[in-house]
Coordinates of C-alpha atoms in Angstrom, one line a residue:
X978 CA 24.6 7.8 23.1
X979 CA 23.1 9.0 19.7
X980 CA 20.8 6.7 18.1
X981 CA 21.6 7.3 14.7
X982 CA 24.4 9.3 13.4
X983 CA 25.0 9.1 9.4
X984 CA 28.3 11.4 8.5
X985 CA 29.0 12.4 4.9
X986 CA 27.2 9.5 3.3
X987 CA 27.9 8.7 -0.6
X988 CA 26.5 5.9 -2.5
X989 CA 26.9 5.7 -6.4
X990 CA 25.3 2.6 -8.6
X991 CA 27.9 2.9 -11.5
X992 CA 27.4 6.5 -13.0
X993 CA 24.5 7.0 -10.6
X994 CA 24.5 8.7 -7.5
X995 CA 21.7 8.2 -5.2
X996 CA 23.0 9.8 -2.4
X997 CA 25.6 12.8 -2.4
X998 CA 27.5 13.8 1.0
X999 CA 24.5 13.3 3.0
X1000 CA 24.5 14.1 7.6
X1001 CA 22.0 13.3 9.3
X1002 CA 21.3 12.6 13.4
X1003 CA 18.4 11.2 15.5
X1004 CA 18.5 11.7 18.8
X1005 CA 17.3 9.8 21.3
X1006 CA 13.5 10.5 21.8
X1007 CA 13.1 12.7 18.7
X1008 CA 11.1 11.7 15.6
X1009 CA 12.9 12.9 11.9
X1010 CA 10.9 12.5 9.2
X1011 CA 12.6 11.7 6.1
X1012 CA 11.0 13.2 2.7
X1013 CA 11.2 13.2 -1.0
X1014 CA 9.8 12.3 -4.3
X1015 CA 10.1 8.9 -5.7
X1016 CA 14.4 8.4 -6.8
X1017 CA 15.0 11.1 -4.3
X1018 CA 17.3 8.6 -2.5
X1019 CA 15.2 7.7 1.1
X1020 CA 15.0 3.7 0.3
X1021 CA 19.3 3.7 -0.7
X1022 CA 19.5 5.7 2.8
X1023 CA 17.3 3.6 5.0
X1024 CA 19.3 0.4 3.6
X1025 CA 22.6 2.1 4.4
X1026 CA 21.7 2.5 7.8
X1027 CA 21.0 -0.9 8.1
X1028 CA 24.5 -2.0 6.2
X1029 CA 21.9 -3.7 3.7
X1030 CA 22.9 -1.5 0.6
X1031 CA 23.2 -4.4 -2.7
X1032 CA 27.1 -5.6 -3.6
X1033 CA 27.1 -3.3 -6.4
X1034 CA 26.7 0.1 -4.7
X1035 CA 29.6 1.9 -4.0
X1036 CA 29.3 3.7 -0.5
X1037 CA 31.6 6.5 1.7
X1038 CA 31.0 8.0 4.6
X1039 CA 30.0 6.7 8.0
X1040 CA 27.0 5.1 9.7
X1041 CA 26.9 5.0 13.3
X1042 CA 24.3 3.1 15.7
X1043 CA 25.1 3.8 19.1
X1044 CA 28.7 5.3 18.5
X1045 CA 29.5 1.8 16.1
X1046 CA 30.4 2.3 12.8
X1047 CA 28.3 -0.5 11.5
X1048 CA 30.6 -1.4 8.4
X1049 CA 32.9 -2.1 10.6
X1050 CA 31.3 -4.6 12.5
X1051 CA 31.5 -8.4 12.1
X1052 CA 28.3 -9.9 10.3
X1053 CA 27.3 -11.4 13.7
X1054 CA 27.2 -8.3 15.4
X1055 CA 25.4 -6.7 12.4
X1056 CA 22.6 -9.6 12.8
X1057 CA 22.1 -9.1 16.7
X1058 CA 21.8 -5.0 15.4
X1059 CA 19.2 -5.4 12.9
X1060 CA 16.3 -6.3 14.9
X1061 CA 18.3 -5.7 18.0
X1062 CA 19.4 -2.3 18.5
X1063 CA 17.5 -1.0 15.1
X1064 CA 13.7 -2.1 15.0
X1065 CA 12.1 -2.0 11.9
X1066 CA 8.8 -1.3 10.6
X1067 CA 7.7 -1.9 6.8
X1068 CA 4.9 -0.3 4.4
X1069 CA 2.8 -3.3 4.4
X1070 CA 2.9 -5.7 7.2
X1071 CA 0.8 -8.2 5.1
X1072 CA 4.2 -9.1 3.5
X1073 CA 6.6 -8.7 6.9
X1074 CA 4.2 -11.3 8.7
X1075 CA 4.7 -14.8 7.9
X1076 CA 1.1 -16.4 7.5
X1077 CA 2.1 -19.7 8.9
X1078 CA 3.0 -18.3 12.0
X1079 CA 0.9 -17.0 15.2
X1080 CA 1.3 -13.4 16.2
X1081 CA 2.7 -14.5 19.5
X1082 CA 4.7 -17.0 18.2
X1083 CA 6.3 -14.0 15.4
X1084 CA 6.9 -12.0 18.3
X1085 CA 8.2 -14.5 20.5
X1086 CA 11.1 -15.2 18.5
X1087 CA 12.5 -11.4 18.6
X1088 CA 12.2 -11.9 22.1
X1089 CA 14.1 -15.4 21.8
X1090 CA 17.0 -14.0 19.5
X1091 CA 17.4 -10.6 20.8
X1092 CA 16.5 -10.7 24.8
X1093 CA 17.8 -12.3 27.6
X1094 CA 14.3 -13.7 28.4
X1095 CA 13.6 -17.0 30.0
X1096 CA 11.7 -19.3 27.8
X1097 CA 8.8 -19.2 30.4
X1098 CA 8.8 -15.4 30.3
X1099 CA 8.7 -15.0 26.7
X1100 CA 4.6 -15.7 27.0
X1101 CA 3.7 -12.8 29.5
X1102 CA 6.4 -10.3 27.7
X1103 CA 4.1 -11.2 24.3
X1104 CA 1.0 -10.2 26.1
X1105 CA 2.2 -7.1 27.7
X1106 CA 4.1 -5.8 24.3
X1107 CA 0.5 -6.7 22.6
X1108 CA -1.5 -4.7 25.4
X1109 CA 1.2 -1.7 24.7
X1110 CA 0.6 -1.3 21.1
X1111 CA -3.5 -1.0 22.1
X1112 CA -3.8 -4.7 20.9
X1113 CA -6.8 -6.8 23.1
X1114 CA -6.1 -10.1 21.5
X1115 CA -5.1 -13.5 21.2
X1116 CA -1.5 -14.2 20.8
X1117 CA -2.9 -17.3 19.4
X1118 CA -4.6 -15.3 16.2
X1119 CA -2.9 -15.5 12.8
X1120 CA -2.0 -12.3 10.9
X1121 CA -4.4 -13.0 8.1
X1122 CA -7.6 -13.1 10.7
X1123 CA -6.0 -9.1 11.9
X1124 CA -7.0 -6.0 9.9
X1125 CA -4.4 -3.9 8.1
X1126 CA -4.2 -1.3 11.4
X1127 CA -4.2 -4.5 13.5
X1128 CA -1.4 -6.3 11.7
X1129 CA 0.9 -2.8 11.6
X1130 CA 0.6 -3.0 15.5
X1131 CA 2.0 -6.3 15.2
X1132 CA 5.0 -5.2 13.6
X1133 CA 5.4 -2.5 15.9
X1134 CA 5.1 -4.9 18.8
X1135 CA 7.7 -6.9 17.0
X1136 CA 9.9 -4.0 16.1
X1137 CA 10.1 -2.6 20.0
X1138 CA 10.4 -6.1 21.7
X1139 CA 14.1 -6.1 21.9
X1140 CA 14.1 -2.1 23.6
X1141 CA 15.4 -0.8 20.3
X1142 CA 17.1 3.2 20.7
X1143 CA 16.3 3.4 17.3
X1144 CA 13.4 3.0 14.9
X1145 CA 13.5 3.1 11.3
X1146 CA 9.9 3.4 10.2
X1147 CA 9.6 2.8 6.0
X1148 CA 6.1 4.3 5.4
X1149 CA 4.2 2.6 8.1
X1150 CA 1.0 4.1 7.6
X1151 CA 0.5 4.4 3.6
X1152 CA -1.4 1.3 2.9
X1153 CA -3.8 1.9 6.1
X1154 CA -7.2 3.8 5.9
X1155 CA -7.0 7.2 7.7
X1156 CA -8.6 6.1 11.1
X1157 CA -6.2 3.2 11.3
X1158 CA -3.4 6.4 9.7
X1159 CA -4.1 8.5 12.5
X1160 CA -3.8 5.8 15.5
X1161 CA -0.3 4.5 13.9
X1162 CA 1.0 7.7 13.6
X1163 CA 0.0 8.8 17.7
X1164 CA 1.0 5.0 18.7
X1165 CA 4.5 5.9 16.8
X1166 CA 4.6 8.9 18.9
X1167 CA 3.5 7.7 22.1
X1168 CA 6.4 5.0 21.7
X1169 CA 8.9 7.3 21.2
X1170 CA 8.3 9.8 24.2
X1171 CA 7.5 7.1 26.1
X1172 CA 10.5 4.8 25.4
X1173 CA 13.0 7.3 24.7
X1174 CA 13.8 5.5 21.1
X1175 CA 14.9 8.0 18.1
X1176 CA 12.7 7.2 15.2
X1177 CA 13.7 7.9 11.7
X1178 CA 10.5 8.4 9.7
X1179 CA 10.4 6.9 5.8
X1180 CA 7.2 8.7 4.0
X1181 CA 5.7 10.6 1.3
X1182 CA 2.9 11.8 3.2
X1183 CA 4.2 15.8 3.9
X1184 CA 0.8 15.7 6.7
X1185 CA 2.1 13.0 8.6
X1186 CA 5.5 14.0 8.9
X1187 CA 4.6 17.8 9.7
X1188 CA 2.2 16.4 12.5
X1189 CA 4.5 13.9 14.1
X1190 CA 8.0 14.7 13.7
X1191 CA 10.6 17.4 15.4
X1192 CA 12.0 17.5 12.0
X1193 CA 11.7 17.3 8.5
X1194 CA 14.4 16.5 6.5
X1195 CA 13.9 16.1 2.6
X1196 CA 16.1 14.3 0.3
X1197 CA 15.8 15.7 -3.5
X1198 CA 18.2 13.7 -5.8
X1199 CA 20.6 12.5 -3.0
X1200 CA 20.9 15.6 -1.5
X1201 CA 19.4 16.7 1.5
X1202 CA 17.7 19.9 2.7
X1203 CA 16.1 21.0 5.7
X1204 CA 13.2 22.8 3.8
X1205 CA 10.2 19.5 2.7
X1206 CA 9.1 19.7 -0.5
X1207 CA 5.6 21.7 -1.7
X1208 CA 2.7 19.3 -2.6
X1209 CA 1.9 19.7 -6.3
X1210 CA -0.9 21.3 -7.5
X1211 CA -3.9 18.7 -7.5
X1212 CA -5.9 17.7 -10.8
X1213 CA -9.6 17.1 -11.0
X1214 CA -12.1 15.6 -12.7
X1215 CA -15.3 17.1 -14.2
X1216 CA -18.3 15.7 -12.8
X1217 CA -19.7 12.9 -15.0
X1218 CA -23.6 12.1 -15.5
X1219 CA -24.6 8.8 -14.5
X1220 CA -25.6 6.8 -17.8
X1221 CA -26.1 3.0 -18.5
X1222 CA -25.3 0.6 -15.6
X1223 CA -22.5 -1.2 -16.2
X1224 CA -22.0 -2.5 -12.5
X1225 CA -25.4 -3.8 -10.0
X1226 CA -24.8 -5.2 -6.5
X1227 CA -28.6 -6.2 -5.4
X1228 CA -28.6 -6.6 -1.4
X1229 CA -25.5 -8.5 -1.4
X1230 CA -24.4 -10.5 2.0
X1231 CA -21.1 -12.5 2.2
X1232 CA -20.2 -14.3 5.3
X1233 CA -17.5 -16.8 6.2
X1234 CA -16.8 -19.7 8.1
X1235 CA -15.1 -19.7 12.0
X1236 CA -14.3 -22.1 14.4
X1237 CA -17.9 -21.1 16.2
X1238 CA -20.4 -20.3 13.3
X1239 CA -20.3 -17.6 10.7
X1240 CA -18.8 -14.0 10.3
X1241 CA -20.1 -11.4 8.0
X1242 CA -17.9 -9.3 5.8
X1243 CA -21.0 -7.8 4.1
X1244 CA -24.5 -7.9 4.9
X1245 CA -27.3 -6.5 2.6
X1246 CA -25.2 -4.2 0.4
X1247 CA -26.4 -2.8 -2.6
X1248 CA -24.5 -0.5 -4.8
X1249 CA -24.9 0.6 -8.7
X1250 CA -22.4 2.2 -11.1
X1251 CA -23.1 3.4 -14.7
X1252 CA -21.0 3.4 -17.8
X1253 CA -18.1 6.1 -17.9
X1254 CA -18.6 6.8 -14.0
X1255 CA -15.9 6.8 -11.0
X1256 CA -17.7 5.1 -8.0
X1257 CA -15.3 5.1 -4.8
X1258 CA -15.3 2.6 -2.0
X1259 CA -14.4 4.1 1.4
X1260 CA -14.0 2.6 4.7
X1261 CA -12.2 2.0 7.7
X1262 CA -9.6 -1.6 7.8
X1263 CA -12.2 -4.9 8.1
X1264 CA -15.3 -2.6 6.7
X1265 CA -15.7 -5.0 3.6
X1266 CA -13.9 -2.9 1.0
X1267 CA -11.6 -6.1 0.3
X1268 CA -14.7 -8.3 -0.2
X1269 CA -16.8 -6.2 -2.0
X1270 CA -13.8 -6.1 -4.2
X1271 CA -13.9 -9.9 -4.8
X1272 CA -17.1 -10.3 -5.8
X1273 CA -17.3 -7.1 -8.2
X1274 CA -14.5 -8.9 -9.7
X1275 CA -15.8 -12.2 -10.5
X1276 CA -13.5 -13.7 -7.9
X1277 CA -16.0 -14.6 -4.7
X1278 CA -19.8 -15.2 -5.0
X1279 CA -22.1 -14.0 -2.4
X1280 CA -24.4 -15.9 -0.1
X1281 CA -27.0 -14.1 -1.2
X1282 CA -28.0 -11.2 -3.5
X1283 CA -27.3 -10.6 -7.3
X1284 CA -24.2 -9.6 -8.6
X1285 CA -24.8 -8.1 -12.6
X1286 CA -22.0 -7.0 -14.8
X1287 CA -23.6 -5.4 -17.9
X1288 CA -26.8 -7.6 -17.2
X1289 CA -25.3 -10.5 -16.8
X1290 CA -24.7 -12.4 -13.4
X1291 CA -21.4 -13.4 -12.5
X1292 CA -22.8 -16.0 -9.8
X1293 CA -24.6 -18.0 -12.9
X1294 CA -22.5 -17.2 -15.8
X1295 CA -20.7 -20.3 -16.7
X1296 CA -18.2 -21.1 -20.0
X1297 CA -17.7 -18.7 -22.8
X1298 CA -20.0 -16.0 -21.3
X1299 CA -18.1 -16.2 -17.8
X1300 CA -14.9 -15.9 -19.9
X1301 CA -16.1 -13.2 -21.7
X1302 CA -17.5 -11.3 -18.3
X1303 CA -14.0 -12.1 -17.0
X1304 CA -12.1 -9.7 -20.1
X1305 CA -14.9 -6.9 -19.5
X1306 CA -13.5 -6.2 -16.0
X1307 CA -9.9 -6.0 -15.0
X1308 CA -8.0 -4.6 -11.5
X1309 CA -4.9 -3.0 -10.6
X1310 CA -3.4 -3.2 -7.2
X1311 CA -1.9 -1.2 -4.6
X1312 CA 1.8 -2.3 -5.1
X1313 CA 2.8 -3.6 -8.6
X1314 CA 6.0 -5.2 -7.5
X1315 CA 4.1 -7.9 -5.9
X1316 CA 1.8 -8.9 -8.6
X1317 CA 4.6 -9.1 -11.4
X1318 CA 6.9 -12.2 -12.1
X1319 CA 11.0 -10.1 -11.1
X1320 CA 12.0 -13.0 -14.2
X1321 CA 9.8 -11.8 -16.9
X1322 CA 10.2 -8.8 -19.4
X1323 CA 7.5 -5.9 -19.1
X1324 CA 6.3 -7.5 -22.8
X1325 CA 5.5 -10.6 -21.2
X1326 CA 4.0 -9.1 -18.1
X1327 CA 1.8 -6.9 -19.7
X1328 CA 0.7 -9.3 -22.6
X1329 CA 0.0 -12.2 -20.0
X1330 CA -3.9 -11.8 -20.4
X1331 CA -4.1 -12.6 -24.0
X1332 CA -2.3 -16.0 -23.4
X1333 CA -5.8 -16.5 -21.7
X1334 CA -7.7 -16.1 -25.2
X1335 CA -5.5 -18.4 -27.2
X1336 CA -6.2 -17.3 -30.8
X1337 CA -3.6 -14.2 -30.2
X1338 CA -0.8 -14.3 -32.8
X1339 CA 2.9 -13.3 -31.6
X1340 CA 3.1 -10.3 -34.0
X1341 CA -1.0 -9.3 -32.6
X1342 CA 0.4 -9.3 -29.4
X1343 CA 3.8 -7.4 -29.4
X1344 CA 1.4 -4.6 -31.3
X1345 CA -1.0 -4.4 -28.4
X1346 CA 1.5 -4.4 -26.0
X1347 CA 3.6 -1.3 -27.7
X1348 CA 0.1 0.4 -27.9
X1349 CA -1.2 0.0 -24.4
X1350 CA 2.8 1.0 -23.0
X1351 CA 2.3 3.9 -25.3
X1352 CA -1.4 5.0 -24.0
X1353 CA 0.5 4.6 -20.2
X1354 CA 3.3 7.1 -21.0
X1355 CA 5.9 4.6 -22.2
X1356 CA 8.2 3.8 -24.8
X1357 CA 8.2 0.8 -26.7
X1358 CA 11.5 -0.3 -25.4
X1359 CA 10.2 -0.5 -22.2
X1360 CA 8.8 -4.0 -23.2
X1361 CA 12.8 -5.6 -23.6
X1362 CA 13.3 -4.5 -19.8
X1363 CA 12.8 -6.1 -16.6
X1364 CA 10.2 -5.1 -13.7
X1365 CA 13.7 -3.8 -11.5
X1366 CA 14.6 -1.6 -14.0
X1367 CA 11.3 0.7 -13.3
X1368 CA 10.7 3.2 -10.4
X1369 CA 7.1 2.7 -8.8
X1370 CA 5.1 5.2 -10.4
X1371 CA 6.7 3.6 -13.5
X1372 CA 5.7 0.4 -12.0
X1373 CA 2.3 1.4 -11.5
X1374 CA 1.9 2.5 -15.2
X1375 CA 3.1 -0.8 -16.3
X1376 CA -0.1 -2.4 -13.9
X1377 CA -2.1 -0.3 -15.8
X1378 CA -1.4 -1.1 -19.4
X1379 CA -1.7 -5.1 -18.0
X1380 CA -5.9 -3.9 -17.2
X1381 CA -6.2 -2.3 -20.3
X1382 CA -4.8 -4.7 -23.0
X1383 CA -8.1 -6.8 -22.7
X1384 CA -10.0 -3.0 -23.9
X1385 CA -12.1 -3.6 -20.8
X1386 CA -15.4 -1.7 -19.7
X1387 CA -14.6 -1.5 -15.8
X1388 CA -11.2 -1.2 -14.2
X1389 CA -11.1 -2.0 -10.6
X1390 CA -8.2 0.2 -8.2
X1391 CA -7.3 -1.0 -4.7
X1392 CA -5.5 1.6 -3.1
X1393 CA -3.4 1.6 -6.5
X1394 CA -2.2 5.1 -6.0
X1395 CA -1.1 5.1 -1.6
X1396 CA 1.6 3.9 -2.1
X1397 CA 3.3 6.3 -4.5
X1398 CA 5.1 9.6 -3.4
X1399 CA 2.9 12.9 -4.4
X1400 CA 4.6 14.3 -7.3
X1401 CA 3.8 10.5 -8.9
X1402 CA 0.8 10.6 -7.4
X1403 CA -0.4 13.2 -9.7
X1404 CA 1.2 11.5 -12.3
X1405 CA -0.9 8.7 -12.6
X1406 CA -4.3 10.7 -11.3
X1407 CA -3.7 12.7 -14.5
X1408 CA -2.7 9.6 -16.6
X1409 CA -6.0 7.7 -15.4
X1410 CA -8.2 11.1 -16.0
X1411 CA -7.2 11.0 -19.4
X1412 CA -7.8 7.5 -20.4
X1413 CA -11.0 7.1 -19.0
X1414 CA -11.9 10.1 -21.3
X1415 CA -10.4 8.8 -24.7
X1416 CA -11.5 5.3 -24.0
X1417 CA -14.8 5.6 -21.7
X1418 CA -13.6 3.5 -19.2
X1419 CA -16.1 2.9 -15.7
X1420 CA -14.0 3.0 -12.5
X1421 CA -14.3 1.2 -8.9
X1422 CA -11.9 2.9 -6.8
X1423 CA -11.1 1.8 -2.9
X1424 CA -9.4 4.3 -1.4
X1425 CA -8.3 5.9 1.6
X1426 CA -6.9 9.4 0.5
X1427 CA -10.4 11.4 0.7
X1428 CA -8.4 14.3 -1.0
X1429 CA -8.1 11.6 -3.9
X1430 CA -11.6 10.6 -3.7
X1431 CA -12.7 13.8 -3.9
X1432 CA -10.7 14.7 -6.9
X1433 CA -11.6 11.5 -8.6
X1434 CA -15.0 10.0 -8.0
X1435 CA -18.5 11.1 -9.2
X1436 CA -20.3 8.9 -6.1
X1437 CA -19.2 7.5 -2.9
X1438 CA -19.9 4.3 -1.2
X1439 CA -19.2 4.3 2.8
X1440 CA -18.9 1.2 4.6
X1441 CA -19.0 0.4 7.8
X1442 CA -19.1 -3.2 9.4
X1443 CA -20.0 -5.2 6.2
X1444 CA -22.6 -2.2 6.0
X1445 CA -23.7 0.2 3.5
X1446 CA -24.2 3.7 5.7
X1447 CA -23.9 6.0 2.7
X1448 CA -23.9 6.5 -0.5
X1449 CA -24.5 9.4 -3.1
X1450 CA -22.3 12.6 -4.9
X1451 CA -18.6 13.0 -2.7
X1452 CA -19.5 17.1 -2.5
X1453 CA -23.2 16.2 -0.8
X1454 CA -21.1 13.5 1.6
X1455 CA -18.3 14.9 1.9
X1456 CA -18.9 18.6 2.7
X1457 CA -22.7 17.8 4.7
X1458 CA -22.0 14.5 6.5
X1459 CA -25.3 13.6 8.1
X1460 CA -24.0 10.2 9.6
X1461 CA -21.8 10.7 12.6
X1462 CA -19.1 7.8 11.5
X1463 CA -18.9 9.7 8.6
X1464 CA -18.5 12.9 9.7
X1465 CA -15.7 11.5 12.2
X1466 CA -14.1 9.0 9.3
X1467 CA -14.0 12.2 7.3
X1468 CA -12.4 14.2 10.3
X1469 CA -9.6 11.9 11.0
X1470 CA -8.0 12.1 7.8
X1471 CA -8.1 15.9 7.7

C-alpha cells in the first residue's frame, strides 16, 4: 500500500488559505522533500497529515495512510496511527524528549503502546533500535547528558520503533552543526532504503533536500510545484578592523561534576573580541559552544581563567556593577517561540528588561518599545498583538528588539538564524548588518551555517573538545585550513 497519499487537499483559516488543491504521494521507500519559504503552507500540511490541523481550520480533500482516509477514523484508531503507522521526527529534540525520563525508558514506551512486545523483550528491542541509529550507549543516560546529533538519534530511534511505513520528518537537521547535519541526513537515508518506510521530508535547507530526496516538491502560498525554489541572493558584510576590546576570555577551563569525578566542557580557552567586531563560535555538538556561551554571558563562572567585559570581571563583579555588566550584554536564541510568555502582548515581551531597572516610567517604556519594534522592521501596532499572531522570522525580529531595548554593547546569537527558511534568513542577516552599523553593536555569533559565518563574522573561533584549535580572519581559515578537523568540519557542510 502507499504510505502517504494526500488528494486535493484545502485548508482555509477564515479568509486565509494556507493550502489550495494540493496532491501529493510517498511511496514506499522514497524520500520527498517538502520545500518553501516561511507561510508557504508545509507546517498546515504536515499537521493535516496527521489529522492534527486546530478546530478552526476549515479542510477538504483527502488524506490517506495506508489506503485509510484518516478523518474518517475513530480517535482511537487515529492515536494507535500517530506514533504507530506515522513516526515523527521534530526540529529540536531538546523539546520532544522529556528530561525526567531515561532514553530507554522514552523509547520503551512506543514499544509498550505501539508493539506487540513482551514486557521482557521491550529491553533488548531498546538496545538494538539504539545500536541501529549508530548510538553506543546506555539506555540508562538521560537526554540532557546526549548532544544535540545524539539526542536527534533518539528521536529517530523512537520514531521507527513501532516499524512505521511512513516518516514525517519536520526539519530534523536545522538546529544540528553540519557534521551531526550530514550523519542525520545519511542515517534518514539509510532508514529508508533499508526499512522500506516513505519519508516525507519538512525543510528549508534546498542542500539537504537536493542531496537526499527522489523529489522535491515546493509549496509557494499553498500551492504546490514540482520546481524548488532559488536561494536568494546572499548579503555581506564589509570587513571590520578590530578596535577596543570589549570581550576577554583569559585561558578559561570549566568542568562539571559526574557520578565518577569531573568532565571538562572547556579547558584553557582564550578568546578576544573588540568593539564593533563579529566574532563567530564554530564547532561540532558537545565542543563547548553552549558553555562558552554561559560564561560570556554572565550566566556560569569558570573554574579558572578571567572572564572581562569592558575591563571588568564578571566572576568578581558583585551589586550595582554586576547589574550594570548584566544590561551591557544581551542574547538572542535560536527559536523565539520558546523564550516568550504565548499570554503576554509583544509590548510586554519586549519591554520585560526594563522592569529589571525599576525607575522606568510607563509612558518611557511604551516609547522604547515602539522605537526598538521600529529599528527591527515593525510597526507600532505590533506591541497590542500576541506572540501567535507573528510568523518566525517575524518572531525572531521581535527577540531582537527584546536585546536591544537595554542599548547594549554586545549581543550574543545562538544559532538565532537555523532555524528560519532562506528568504527570512536574509531577512534578518540584512536587518542585523544594518544595526550593528547605525548603532556599533559587537557580536558573538554560534553558528553552524559556515555560508553564514562567512558572510557575517570578521574572526572565527573553532572548537573542538572543550578546545581552542583555531582562531583568526574566516577567509585565512576558511579558504587555507591548516588543521585537519578543520578542513574536514569545513568539508562536511559543503
Amino acid at each position: 500500500m502507499i504510505p502517504l497519499q494526500i488528494e486535493h487537499l484545502s485548508v482555509r483559516y477564515g479568509e486565509t488559505v494556507a493550502l489550495d488543491d494540493v496532491c501529493l504521494s510517498v511511496e514506499a521507500g522514497e524520500i520527498v522533500a517538502l520545500v518553501g519559504p516561511s507561510g508557504s503552507g508545509k507546517s498546515t500540511l504536515a499537521a493535516a497529515a496527521m489529522d492534527l490541523l486546530p478546530v478552526e481550520a476549515i479542510e477538504q480533500g483527502v488524506v490517506r495512510i495506508e489506503g485509510a482516509d484518516i478523518r474518517a477514523l475513530p480517535e482511537k484508531q487515529l492515536e494507535a496511527l500517530r506514533g504507530g503507522r506515522v513516526g515523527i521526527v521534530f526540529q529540536e529534540p531538546a523539546t520532544a524528549l522529556n528530561p525526567a525520563l531515561t532514553i530507554g525508558r522514552q523509547i520503551g514506551e512506543v514499544l509498550e503502546l505501539h508493539t506487540g512486545l513482551a514486557r521482557a523483550d521491550i529491553a533488548p528491542e531498546v538496545d538494538r533500535l539504539l545500536a541501529e541509529v549508530g548510538l553506543d550507549l546506555s539506555a540508562r543516560r538521560y537526554p540532557h547528558t546526549l548532544s544535540g546529533g545524539q539526542r536527534q538519534r533518539v528521536a529517530l530511534a523512537m520514531a521507527i520503533a513501532a516499524r512505521p511505513p511512513l516518516l514525517l520528518a519536520d526539519e530534523p537537521t536545522a538546529s544540528l552543526d553540519p557534521v551531526a547535519q550530514a550523519e542525520i541526513a545519511a542515517l534518514l537515508q539509510a532508514l529508508v532504503r533499508g526499512r522500506g518506510m516513505g519519508l516525507l521530508l519538512v525543510t528549508h535547507d534546498f542542500a539537504l533536500a537536493r542531496r537526499i530526496a527522489d523529489r522535491v516538491v515546493a509549496l509557494d502560498r499553498g500551492r504546490l510545484s514540482e520546481q524548488a525554489p532559488i536561494e536568494p541572493a546572499a548579503t555581506r558584510r564589509e570587513p571590520h578592523g578590530g578596535g577596543e576590546t570589549l570581550l576577554l576570555m583569559d585561558r578559561v577551563t570549566r568542568t562539571y561534576p559526574m557520578k565518577r569525578g569531573r568532565t571538562a566542557a572547556l579547558t584553557d580557552v582564550s578568546l578576544t573580541l573588540a568593539r564593533g567586531e563579529t566574532l563567530a563560535v564554530i564547532g561540532a555538538s558537545g565542543s563547548g559552544k553552549s558553555t562558552l556561551a554561559r560564561l560570556a554571558l554572565g550566566l556560569d563562572r569558570p573554574d579558572a581563567g578571567r572572564i572581562l567585559l569592558g575591563g571588568q570581571d564578571w566572576v568578581t563583579a558583585r551589586g550595582a556593577d554586576l547589574r550594570a555588566m548584566r544590561r551591557r550584554v544581551q542574547a538572542v536564541f535560536q527559536d523565539p517561540a520558546a523564550s516568550f510568555d504565548p499570554r503576554q502582548t509583544i509590548a510586554r515581551i519586549v519591554a520585560e528588561p526594563l522592569y529589571l531597572l525599576g525607575n522606568i516610567s510607563a509612558a518611557e517604556r511604551i516609547a522604547r518599545v515602539v522605537e526598538v519594534l521600529g529599528q527591527v522592521g515593525l510597526a507600532p501596532d505590533a506591541a497590542d498583538r500576541l506572540p501567535q499572531a507573528f510568523s518566525g522570522g517575524q518572531r525572531q525580529r521581535i527577540a531582537i528588539a527584546r536585546a536591544l531595548i537595554l542599548k547594549p554593547e554586545l549581543i550574543l546569537f545562538d544559532e538565532a538564524l537555523s532555524a528560519l527558511d532562506p528568504t527570512l534568513r536574509e531577512e534578518i542577516v540584512a536587518l542585523l548588518l544594518r544595526l550593528q552599523a547605525e548603532l556599533g553593536l559587537t557580536y558573538f555569533f554560534i553558528a553552524h551555517d559556515m555560508d553564514l559565518v562567512r558572510r557575517m563574522a570578521d574572526r572565527v573561533l573553532v572548537l573542538r573538545e572543550g578546545r581552542a584549535i583555531a582562531c583568526g580572519p574566516v577567509a585565512e581559515l576558511f579558504d587555507r585550513p591548516s588543521d585537519p578537523y578543520l578542513a574536514a568540519f569545513l568539508a562536511s557542510a559543503e
